[in-house]
Amino acid sequence: MSVSRRELLTGAAALAVLGRAGGWAPAAHGAAGDGELLRARPGTARLVPPGYPETPIWGYEGQVPGPAVRLRQGERVRRRFANELPEASTVHWHGIRLANAMDGAPGVTQDAVPPGAEFLYDFVAPDAGTFWYHPHERAFEQMARGLYGALVVEEPDPPQVDRDQVLLLDDWRLTEQARIHEESFGALGDWSHAGRTGNWITVNGDGAWTRTVAHHERLRLRLVNVANARIFSIDTRGLDGWLVALDGQPLAKLEPPAPLVLAPGQRADLVVDVVAGEGEKGLLFSREREGTFILATFAVSGVARATRLPVPSPLPANPVTPLGELGRARHATLRMEGGAMGRLRQAVLDGTTMPMRDLAARGKVWAMNGLAQMPQEPLFAARRGETVLLTMINDSAWPHGMHLHGHHFRPLSPSGEPGPLRDTVLTDPDETLRIAFVADNPGDWLLHCHMLEHSVAGMLTWFRVA
Ligand code: C2O
Ligand code: CU
Protein backbone atom coordinates (compact mmCIF):
# COMPACT_ATOMS: atom_id res chain seq x y z
CA MET A 1 0.00 0.00 0.00
CA SER A 2 1.20 3.49 -0.61
CA VAL A 3 -0.05 6.84 0.45
CA SER A 4 -0.55 8.64 -2.80
CA ARG A 5 -2.26 11.75 -3.98
CA ARG A 6 -4.77 9.51 -5.69
CA GLU A 7 -5.80 8.05 -2.36
CA LEU A 8 -6.32 11.48 -0.95
CA LEU A 9 -8.77 12.21 -3.70
CA THR A 10 -10.50 8.89 -3.96
CA GLY A 11 -9.66 7.03 -0.79
CA ALA A 12 -11.01 9.20 1.94
CA ALA A 13 -14.53 7.86 1.65
CA ALA A 14 -13.38 4.26 1.43
CA LEU A 15 -11.14 4.74 4.42
CA ALA A 16 -13.97 5.96 6.57
CA VAL A 17 -14.81 2.40 7.60
CA LEU A 18 -11.38 2.22 9.22
CA GLY A 19 -12.17 5.07 11.62
CA ARG A 20 -11.28 4.14 15.14
CA ALA A 21 -13.97 4.10 17.72
CA GLY A 22 -13.18 6.32 20.66
CA GLY A 23 -14.47 8.83 23.11
CA TRP A 24 -15.14 12.44 22.45
CA ALA A 25 -12.33 14.68 23.61
CA PRO A 26 -12.60 15.33 27.34
CA ALA A 27 -12.90 18.94 28.41
CA ALA A 28 -10.31 19.74 31.05
CA HIS A 29 -10.83 23.16 32.54
CA GLY A 30 -7.97 25.65 32.67
CA ALA A 31 -6.27 25.75 36.06
CA ALA A 32 -4.26 28.50 37.69
CA GLY A 33 -1.09 27.87 39.71
CA ASP A 34 2.37 27.56 38.21
CA GLY A 35 0.94 26.78 34.84
CA GLU A 36 0.41 23.36 33.41
CA LEU A 37 3.32 22.10 31.38
CA LEU A 38 2.98 22.33 27.60
CA ARG A 39 5.87 20.52 26.00
CA ALA A 40 6.68 20.70 22.31
CA ARG A 41 8.42 17.46 21.51
CA PRO A 42 8.85 14.70 18.96
CA GLY A 43 6.38 11.84 19.01
CA THR A 44 4.53 9.52 16.70
CA ALA A 45 0.98 9.62 15.41
CA ARG A 46 -1.27 7.20 13.59
CA LEU A 47 -2.27 9.49 10.76
CA VAL A 48 -2.79 6.68 8.27
CA PRO A 49 -4.67 3.39 8.55
CA PRO A 50 -3.18 0.34 10.27
CA GLY A 51 -0.98 -1.43 7.75
CA TYR A 52 1.06 1.71 7.25
CA PRO A 53 3.67 2.71 9.79
CA GLU A 54 2.97 5.44 12.32
CA THR A 55 4.30 8.86 11.41
CA PRO A 56 7.10 10.55 13.37
CA ILE A 57 5.74 14.01 14.22
CA TRP A 58 6.43 17.02 16.39
CA GLY A 59 3.53 17.73 18.69
CA TYR A 60 2.49 19.43 21.88
CA GLU A 61 2.90 16.69 24.48
CA GLY A 62 4.10 14.61 21.55
CA GLN A 63 0.55 14.32 20.19
CA VAL A 64 -1.38 15.40 17.12
CA PRO A 65 -3.35 17.44 17.87
CA GLY A 66 -1.87 18.82 21.08
CA PRO A 67 -4.02 18.83 24.22
CA ALA A 68 -7.12 20.99 23.90
CA VAL A 69 -7.06 24.03 26.15
CA ARG A 70 -10.58 24.70 27.41
CA LEU A 71 -11.68 27.48 29.74
CA ARG A 72 -14.55 29.84 30.39
CA GLN A 73 -14.73 33.36 29.04
CA GLY A 74 -12.66 35.78 31.11
CA GLU A 75 -10.61 33.02 32.72
CA ARG A 76 -6.88 32.97 32.77
CA VAL A 77 -4.68 30.62 30.73
CA ARG A 78 -1.33 29.67 32.25
CA ARG A 79 0.91 27.30 30.36
CA ARG A 80 4.56 26.68 31.02
CA PHE A 81 5.86 26.06 27.53
CA ALA A 82 8.87 23.73 27.46
CA ASN A 83 10.75 23.41 24.21
CA GLU A 84 11.96 19.85 23.71
CA LEU A 85 12.40 20.30 19.97
CA PRO A 86 15.78 20.46 18.23
CA GLU A 87 15.09 24.08 17.26
CA ALA A 88 13.73 27.29 18.78
CA SER A 89 9.97 27.80 19.02
CA THR A 90 7.20 29.91 20.54
CA VAL A 91 3.47 29.51 21.12
CA HIS A 92 1.03 31.89 19.45
CA TRP A 93 -2.56 31.87 20.70
CA HIS A 94 -4.27 32.56 17.41
CA GLY A 95 -7.19 34.97 17.60
CA ILE A 96 -7.03 35.70 21.33
CA ARG A 97 -7.04 39.44 22.01
CA LEU A 98 -4.43 39.02 24.71
CA ALA A 99 -1.70 41.14 26.28
CA ASN A 100 1.01 41.83 23.70
CA ALA A 101 3.86 40.17 25.65
CA MET A 102 2.01 36.82 25.49
CA ASP A 103 1.46 36.81 21.71
CA GLY A 104 4.37 34.47 20.93
CA ALA A 105 5.71 36.50 17.99
CA PRO A 106 9.48 35.92 17.93
CA GLY A 107 11.54 39.07 17.53
CA VAL A 108 8.46 41.20 18.22
CA THR A 109 6.93 40.20 21.54
CA GLN A 110 9.57 37.77 22.81
CA ASP A 111 12.75 35.95 21.87
CA ALA A 112 12.18 32.51 20.45
CA VAL A 113 12.53 29.86 23.16
CA PRO A 114 15.68 27.83 22.49
CA PRO A 115 15.76 24.03 22.78
CA GLY A 116 15.74 23.02 26.43
CA ALA A 117 14.30 26.33 27.66
CA GLU A 118 10.87 27.35 28.97
CA PHE A 119 8.52 30.31 28.73
CA LEU A 120 5.47 31.01 30.88
CA TYR A 121 2.42 32.10 28.92
CA ASP A 122 -0.13 33.75 31.17
CA PHE A 123 -3.10 35.66 29.79
CA VAL A 124 -6.81 36.25 30.05
CA ALA A 125 -9.14 35.22 27.23
CA PRO A 126 -11.68 38.03 26.81
CA ASP A 127 -13.76 36.43 24.05
CA ALA A 128 -15.78 33.22 24.07
CA GLY A 129 -15.24 31.20 20.91
CA THR A 130 -13.06 28.81 18.96
CA PHE A 131 -9.36 29.61 18.85
CA TRP A 132 -6.16 27.62 18.50
CA TYR A 133 -2.49 27.65 19.32
CA HIS A 134 0.58 26.97 17.23
CA PRO A 135 4.28 27.90 16.95
CA HIS A 136 5.33 31.15 15.30
CA GLU A 137 8.96 30.25 14.60
CA ARG A 138 9.70 28.34 11.38
CA ALA A 139 5.95 27.71 11.39
CA PHE A 140 6.06 26.37 7.83
CA GLU A 141 8.03 23.42 9.17
CA GLN A 142 6.85 23.13 12.78
CA MET A 143 3.17 23.22 11.91
CA ALA A 144 3.63 20.86 8.99
CA ARG A 145 5.17 18.44 11.49
CA GLY A 146 2.07 18.56 13.70
CA LEU A 147 2.46 21.36 16.25
CA TYR A 148 -1.01 22.76 16.91
CA GLY A 149 -3.92 22.45 19.31
CA ALA A 150 -7.39 23.81 19.96
CA LEU A 151 -8.14 26.62 22.38
CA VAL A 152 -11.82 26.75 23.26
CA VAL A 153 -13.28 29.54 25.33
CA GLU A 154 -16.77 28.66 26.50
CA GLU A 155 -19.66 31.09 26.76
CA PRO A 156 -20.96 31.62 30.32
CA ASP A 157 -24.25 30.24 29.02
CA PRO A 158 -23.45 27.99 26.05
CA PRO A 159 -26.14 27.07 23.52
CA GLN A 160 -27.93 23.78 24.11
CA VAL A 161 -26.20 21.03 22.14
CA ASP A 162 -25.73 17.32 22.71
CA ARG A 163 -22.06 17.37 21.74
CA ASP A 164 -19.42 20.04 21.40
CA GLN A 165 -16.77 18.82 18.99
CA VAL A 166 -13.58 20.49 17.80
CA LEU A 167 -12.47 19.43 14.31
CA LEU A 168 -8.91 20.43 13.44
CA LEU A 169 -8.52 20.10 9.67
CA ASP A 170 -4.98 19.40 8.51
CA ASP A 171 -3.23 18.58 5.28
CA TRP A 172 -0.02 16.54 5.37
CA ARG A 173 2.58 15.82 2.76
CA LEU A 174 3.59 12.24 3.45
CA THR A 175 6.00 9.87 1.76
CA GLU A 176 5.01 6.35 0.75
CA GLN A 177 6.25 5.17 4.16
CA ALA A 178 3.86 7.66 5.79
CA ARG A 179 6.75 9.86 6.90
CA ILE A 180 6.59 13.62 6.68
CA HIS A 181 8.11 14.70 3.39
CA GLU A 182 11.09 16.62 4.72
CA GLU A 183 13.01 17.19 1.50
CA SER A 184 10.38 19.67 0.38
CA PHE A 185 10.66 21.94 3.41
CA GLY A 186 11.88 25.18 1.89
CA ALA A 187 10.97 24.18 -1.68
CA LEU A 188 10.67 27.44 -3.58
CA GLY A 189 8.19 25.81 -5.93
CA ASP A 190 5.74 25.63 -3.02
CA TRP A 191 6.73 28.99 -1.65
CA SER A 192 6.11 30.82 -4.91
CA HIS A 193 2.83 29.01 -5.64
CA ALA A 194 -0.04 28.17 -3.27
CA GLY A 195 2.25 27.06 -0.42
CA ARG A 196 2.85 23.54 0.87
CA THR A 197 -0.22 21.52 0.06
CA GLY A 198 -0.26 17.86 0.95
CA ASN A 199 -1.51 14.45 -0.06
CA TRP A 200 -3.19 13.32 3.14
CA ILE A 201 -6.01 15.04 5.03
CA THR A 202 -6.63 14.43 8.71
CA VAL A 203 -9.24 15.61 11.17
CA ASN A 204 -7.91 15.64 14.73
CA GLY A 205 -4.95 13.60 13.48
CA ASP A 206 -7.17 10.88 12.03
CA GLY A 207 -7.33 10.14 8.31
CA ALA A 208 -10.85 8.75 8.61
CA TRP A 209 -12.47 10.59 11.48
CA THR A 210 -15.79 8.95 12.35
CA ARG A 211 -18.22 9.14 15.25
CA THR A 212 -21.54 7.50 15.96
CA VAL A 213 -24.40 9.93 16.57
CA ALA A 214 -28.16 9.67 16.97
CA HIS A 215 -30.84 10.98 14.64
CA HIS A 216 -31.82 14.56 15.59
CA GLU A 217 -28.82 14.91 17.84
CA ARG A 218 -27.60 18.52 17.92
CA LEU A 219 -23.87 19.06 17.43
CA ARG A 220 -21.71 22.10 17.80
CA LEU A 221 -18.84 21.64 15.35
CA ARG A 222 -15.85 23.89 15.84
CA LEU A 223 -13.90 23.78 12.57
CA VAL A 224 -10.31 25.01 12.52
CA ASN A 225 -8.14 25.05 9.42
CA VAL A 226 -4.68 24.23 10.77
CA ALA A 227 -3.16 23.36 7.37
CA ASN A 228 -0.12 25.25 6.09
CA ALA A 229 -1.78 26.34 2.88
CA ARG A 230 -4.84 24.31 1.88
CA ILE A 231 -8.13 26.17 1.57
CA PHE A 232 -11.07 23.94 2.46
CA SER A 233 -14.45 24.41 0.79
CA ILE A 234 -16.78 22.90 3.33
CA ASP A 235 -20.13 21.34 2.60
CA THR A 236 -22.37 18.98 4.53
CA ARG A 237 -24.83 16.20 3.94
CA GLY A 238 -27.31 14.83 6.45
CA LEU A 239 -26.45 17.67 8.82
CA ASP A 240 -28.63 20.73 8.83
CA GLY A 241 -28.30 23.86 10.87
CA TRP A 242 -26.51 27.16 11.14
CA LEU A 243 -23.21 28.92 10.97
CA VAL A 244 -23.05 30.72 14.32
CA ALA A 245 -19.52 32.13 14.57
CA LEU A 246 -16.45 32.91 12.46
CA ASP A 247 -12.91 33.18 13.82
CA GLY A 248 -14.19 32.98 17.38
CA GLN A 249 -16.67 35.84 17.00
CA PRO A 250 -20.45 35.23 17.02
CA LEU A 251 -22.50 36.20 13.99
CA ALA A 252 -25.27 38.66 14.79
CA LYS A 253 -27.54 36.72 12.45
CA LEU A 254 -27.36 32.96 11.87
CA GLU A 255 -26.35 31.87 8.38
CA PRO A 256 -26.61 28.60 6.48
CA PRO A 257 -23.79 26.25 7.54
CA ALA A 258 -22.48 25.64 4.04
CA PRO A 259 -20.97 26.18 1.57
CA LEU A 260 -18.18 27.63 3.62
CA VAL A 261 -14.66 28.55 2.57
CA LEU A 262 -12.09 28.06 5.31
CA ALA A 263 -8.62 29.49 4.67
CA PRO A 264 -5.61 28.53 6.80
CA GLY A 265 -6.00 29.97 10.28
CA GLN A 266 -9.75 30.52 9.99
CA ARG A 267 -12.42 28.93 12.18
CA ALA A 268 -16.14 28.38 11.90
CA ASP A 269 -18.63 27.25 14.53
CA LEU A 270 -21.60 25.31 13.23
CA VAL A 271 -24.63 24.20 15.18
CA VAL A 272 -26.15 21.33 13.22
CA ASP A 273 -28.80 18.70 13.76
CA VAL A 274 -28.28 15.19 12.46
CA VAL A 275 -31.06 14.87 9.90
CA ALA A 276 -29.63 11.74 8.30
CA GLY A 277 -31.77 8.74 9.25
CA GLU A 278 -30.95 5.59 11.15
CA GLY A 279 -28.26 3.61 9.30
CA GLU A 280 -27.33 6.63 7.17
CA LYS A 281 -24.40 8.98 7.55
CA GLY A 282 -23.99 12.66 8.12
CA LEU A 283 -20.96 13.97 6.27
CA LEU A 284 -18.69 16.95 6.38
CA PHE A 285 -16.71 17.19 3.19
CA SER A 286 -14.53 19.53 1.18
CA ARG A 287 -15.24 20.26 -2.46
CA GLU A 288 -12.03 21.25 -4.12
CA ARG A 289 -10.77 21.59 -7.64
CA GLU A 290 -9.01 18.24 -7.37
CA GLY A 291 -12.14 16.48 -6.18
CA THR A 292 -14.46 16.07 -3.26
CA PHE A 293 -13.39 14.25 -0.15
CA ILE A 294 -14.84 13.43 3.21
CA LEU A 295 -13.48 15.14 6.29
CA ALA A 296 -15.75 13.71 8.98
CA THR A 297 -18.35 10.96 9.09
CA PHE A 298 -21.25 10.83 11.54
CA ALA A 299 -22.76 7.35 11.45
CA VAL A 300 -26.36 7.45 12.66
CA SER A 301 -27.52 4.91 15.20
CA GLY A 302 -30.62 5.43 17.32
CA VAL A 303 -32.81 8.46 17.75
CA ALA A 304 -32.03 11.31 20.13
CA ARG A 305 -35.52 12.89 20.00
CA ALA A 306 -38.61 12.74 17.82
CA THR A 307 -38.33 16.27 16.47
CA ARG A 308 -35.49 18.71 16.09
CA LEU A 309 -34.62 21.17 18.83
CA PRO A 310 -35.84 24.73 18.27
CA VAL A 311 -33.77 27.16 16.20
CA PRO A 312 -30.98 28.49 18.43
CA SER A 313 -30.52 32.19 19.16
CA PRO A 314 -27.37 33.91 17.99
CA LEU A 315 -24.50 33.67 20.49
CA PRO A 316 -23.99 36.77 22.65
CA ALA A 317 -21.49 39.23 21.19
CA ASN A 318 -17.98 39.41 22.64
CA PRO A 319 -16.69 42.68 24.12
CA VAL A 320 -15.05 43.93 20.91
CA THR A 321 -14.89 47.74 20.60
CA PRO A 322 -17.37 48.95 17.95
CA LEU A 323 -15.91 50.64 14.88
CA GLY A 324 -15.58 54.39 15.00
CA GLU A 325 -16.57 56.64 12.14
CA LEU A 326 -14.83 55.33 9.03
CA GLY A 327 -14.59 58.81 7.53
CA ARG A 328 -12.18 59.72 10.32
CA ALA A 329 -10.19 56.49 10.34
CA ARG A 330 -6.44 56.25 9.97
CA HIS A 331 -5.66 54.87 6.52
CA ALA A 332 -2.99 52.37 5.53
CA THR A 333 -2.37 50.41 2.36
CA LEU A 334 -0.80 47.01 1.92
CA ARG A 335 0.13 45.92 -1.59
CA MET A 336 0.90 42.24 -1.91
CA GLU A 337 3.02 41.21 -4.85
CA GLY A 338 5.17 38.36 -6.05
CA GLY A 339 4.89 34.62 -6.52
CA ALA A 340 4.71 32.65 -9.71
CA MET A 341 2.92 34.30 -12.62
CA GLY A 342 3.06 37.63 -10.79
CA ARG A 343 4.12 41.06 -11.88
CA LEU A 344 6.81 41.62 -9.25
CA ARG A 345 10.15 42.40 -10.90
CA GLN A 346 12.13 43.64 -7.89
CA ALA A 347 11.86 44.33 -4.20
CA VAL A 348 13.98 45.55 -1.32
CA LEU A 349 15.81 43.07 0.89
CA ASP A 350 18.31 44.14 3.57
CA GLY A 351 18.34 47.67 2.20
CA THR A 352 19.12 46.64 -1.38
CA THR A 353 16.77 46.65 -4.33
CA MET A 354 17.09 43.25 -5.97
CA PRO A 355 15.66 41.60 -9.05
CA MET A 356 13.28 38.67 -8.49
CA ARG A 357 16.00 36.16 -9.30
CA ASP A 358 18.31 37.42 -6.52
CA LEU A 359 15.42 37.54 -4.10
CA ALA A 360 14.52 33.95 -4.95
CA ALA A 361 18.11 32.87 -4.33
CA ARG A 362 17.60 34.21 -0.78
CA GLY A 363 14.26 32.47 -0.32
CA LYS A 364 12.16 35.60 -0.79
CA VAL A 365 9.54 35.43 -3.52
CA TRP A 366 6.85 37.75 -2.13
CA ALA A 367 6.83 41.40 -1.20
CA MET A 368 4.51 43.72 0.66
CA ASN A 369 4.75 47.41 -0.18
CA GLY A 370 7.95 46.67 -2.08
CA LEU A 371 9.74 44.99 0.81
CA ALA A 372 10.48 41.24 0.86
CA GLN A 373 10.99 40.98 4.62
CA MET A 374 9.74 42.23 7.95
CA PRO A 375 10.16 46.03 7.82
CA GLN A 376 12.07 48.08 10.39
CA GLU A 377 9.23 50.59 10.55
CA PRO A 378 5.64 49.62 11.29
CA LEU A 379 3.10 49.57 8.46
CA PHE A 380 1.24 52.14 10.55
CA ALA A 381 1.26 53.42 14.10
CA ALA A 382 -2.19 53.98 15.57
CA ARG A 383 -3.21 55.77 18.69
CA ARG A 384 -4.93 53.49 21.12
CA GLY A 385 -8.64 53.49 20.35
CA GLU A 386 -8.23 54.82 16.84
CA THR A 387 -10.21 53.22 14.02
CA VAL A 388 -7.94 51.95 11.24
CA LEU A 389 -8.97 51.43 7.64
CA LEU A 390 -6.55 49.14 5.87
CA THR A 391 -6.69 48.60 2.13
CA MET A 392 -5.18 45.29 1.07
CA ILE A 393 -4.37 44.96 -2.61
CA ASN A 394 -3.71 41.44 -3.79
CA ASP A 395 -1.59 42.15 -6.84
CA SER A 396 -0.69 38.50 -7.36
CA ALA A 397 -2.01 35.38 -9.00
CA TRP A 398 -2.65 33.58 -5.69
CA PRO A 399 -5.10 33.82 -2.81
CA HIS A 400 -3.74 35.01 0.53
CA GLY A 401 -5.29 34.47 3.94
CA MET A 402 -4.25 37.58 5.83
CA HIS A 403 -4.09 37.38 9.62
CA LEU A 404 -3.98 40.33 11.98
CA HIS A 405 -2.69 39.73 15.51
CA GLY A 406 -4.23 41.04 18.72
CA HIS A 407 -7.44 42.38 17.17
CA HIS A 408 -10.50 41.37 15.21
CA PHE A 409 -11.48 43.41 12.19
CA ARG A 410 -14.43 43.77 9.85
CA PRO A 411 -13.93 43.29 6.12
CA LEU A 412 -15.88 45.96 4.24
CA SER A 413 -18.11 45.20 1.29
CA PRO A 414 -17.29 47.11 -1.91
CA SER A 415 -19.95 49.64 -0.90
CA GLY A 416 -18.34 50.02 2.53
CA GLU A 417 -20.68 47.91 4.68
CA PRO A 418 -18.81 46.29 7.58
CA GLY A 419 -19.05 42.48 7.56
CA PRO A 420 -18.64 39.97 10.43
CA LEU A 421 -15.64 40.17 12.74
CA ARG A 422 -12.64 38.12 11.63
CA ASP A 423 -8.99 37.68 12.49
CA THR A 424 -8.03 36.09 9.17
CA VAL A 425 -9.45 36.98 5.79
CA LEU A 426 -8.97 35.51 2.35
CA THR A 427 -8.06 37.87 -0.47
CA ASP A 428 -8.42 36.54 -3.97
CA PRO A 429 -6.02 37.20 -6.86
CA ASP A 430 -6.38 40.79 -8.08
CA GLU A 431 -8.84 41.60 -5.30
CA THR A 432 -8.70 44.81 -3.32
CA LEU A 433 -10.19 44.36 0.12
CA ARG A 434 -10.67 46.95 2.82
CA ILE A 435 -10.80 46.01 6.47
CA ALA A 436 -11.54 48.19 9.48
CA PHE A 437 -10.85 47.75 13.16
CA VAL A 438 -10.34 49.66 16.36
CA ALA A 439 -6.68 49.56 17.39
CA ASP A 440 -7.39 49.17 21.08
CA ASN A 441 -4.79 46.60 22.11
CA PRO A 442 -1.45 48.30 22.80
CA GLY A 443 1.78 46.83 21.48
CA ASP A 444 3.52 45.75 18.30
CA TRP A 445 1.48 43.24 16.33
CA LEU A 446 2.09 41.08 13.28
CA LEU A 447 0.08 41.14 10.10
CA HIS A 448 0.93 38.33 7.71
CA CYS A 449 -0.26 35.77 5.24
CA HIS A 450 -1.32 32.55 6.98
CA MET A 451 -0.16 30.51 4.03
CA LEU A 452 2.96 29.78 6.03
CA GLU A 453 5.31 29.53 3.04
CA HIS A 454 4.19 32.94 1.84
CA SER A 455 4.77 34.45 5.24
CA VAL A 456 8.36 33.18 5.52
CA ALA A 457 9.04 34.20 1.91
CA GLY A 458 8.17 37.86 2.44
CA MET A 459 4.52 38.30 3.43
CA LEU A 460 5.05 39.50 6.99
CA THR A 461 4.72 42.99 8.41
CA TRP A 462 3.72 44.68 11.67
CA PHE A 463 1.89 47.63 13.10
CA ARG A 464 2.04 49.53 16.36
CA VAL A 465 -0.68 50.54 18.77
CA ALA A 466 0.67 53.15 21.17
CU1 C2O B 1 -2.01 31.69 13.37
CU2 C2O B 1 0.60 34.86 13.13
O1 C2O B 1 -0.62 33.21 13.24
CU1 CU C 1 -0.17 34.26 0.89
Coordinates of C-alpha atoms in Angstrom, one line a residue, residues 72 110 231 315 359 370 400:
R72 CA -14.5 29.8 30.4
Q110 CA 9.6 37.8 22.8
I231 CA -8.1 26.2 1.6
L315 CA -24.5 33.7 20.5
L359 CA 15.4 37.5 -4.1
G370 CA 8.0 46.7 -2.1
H400 CA -3.7 35.0 0.5

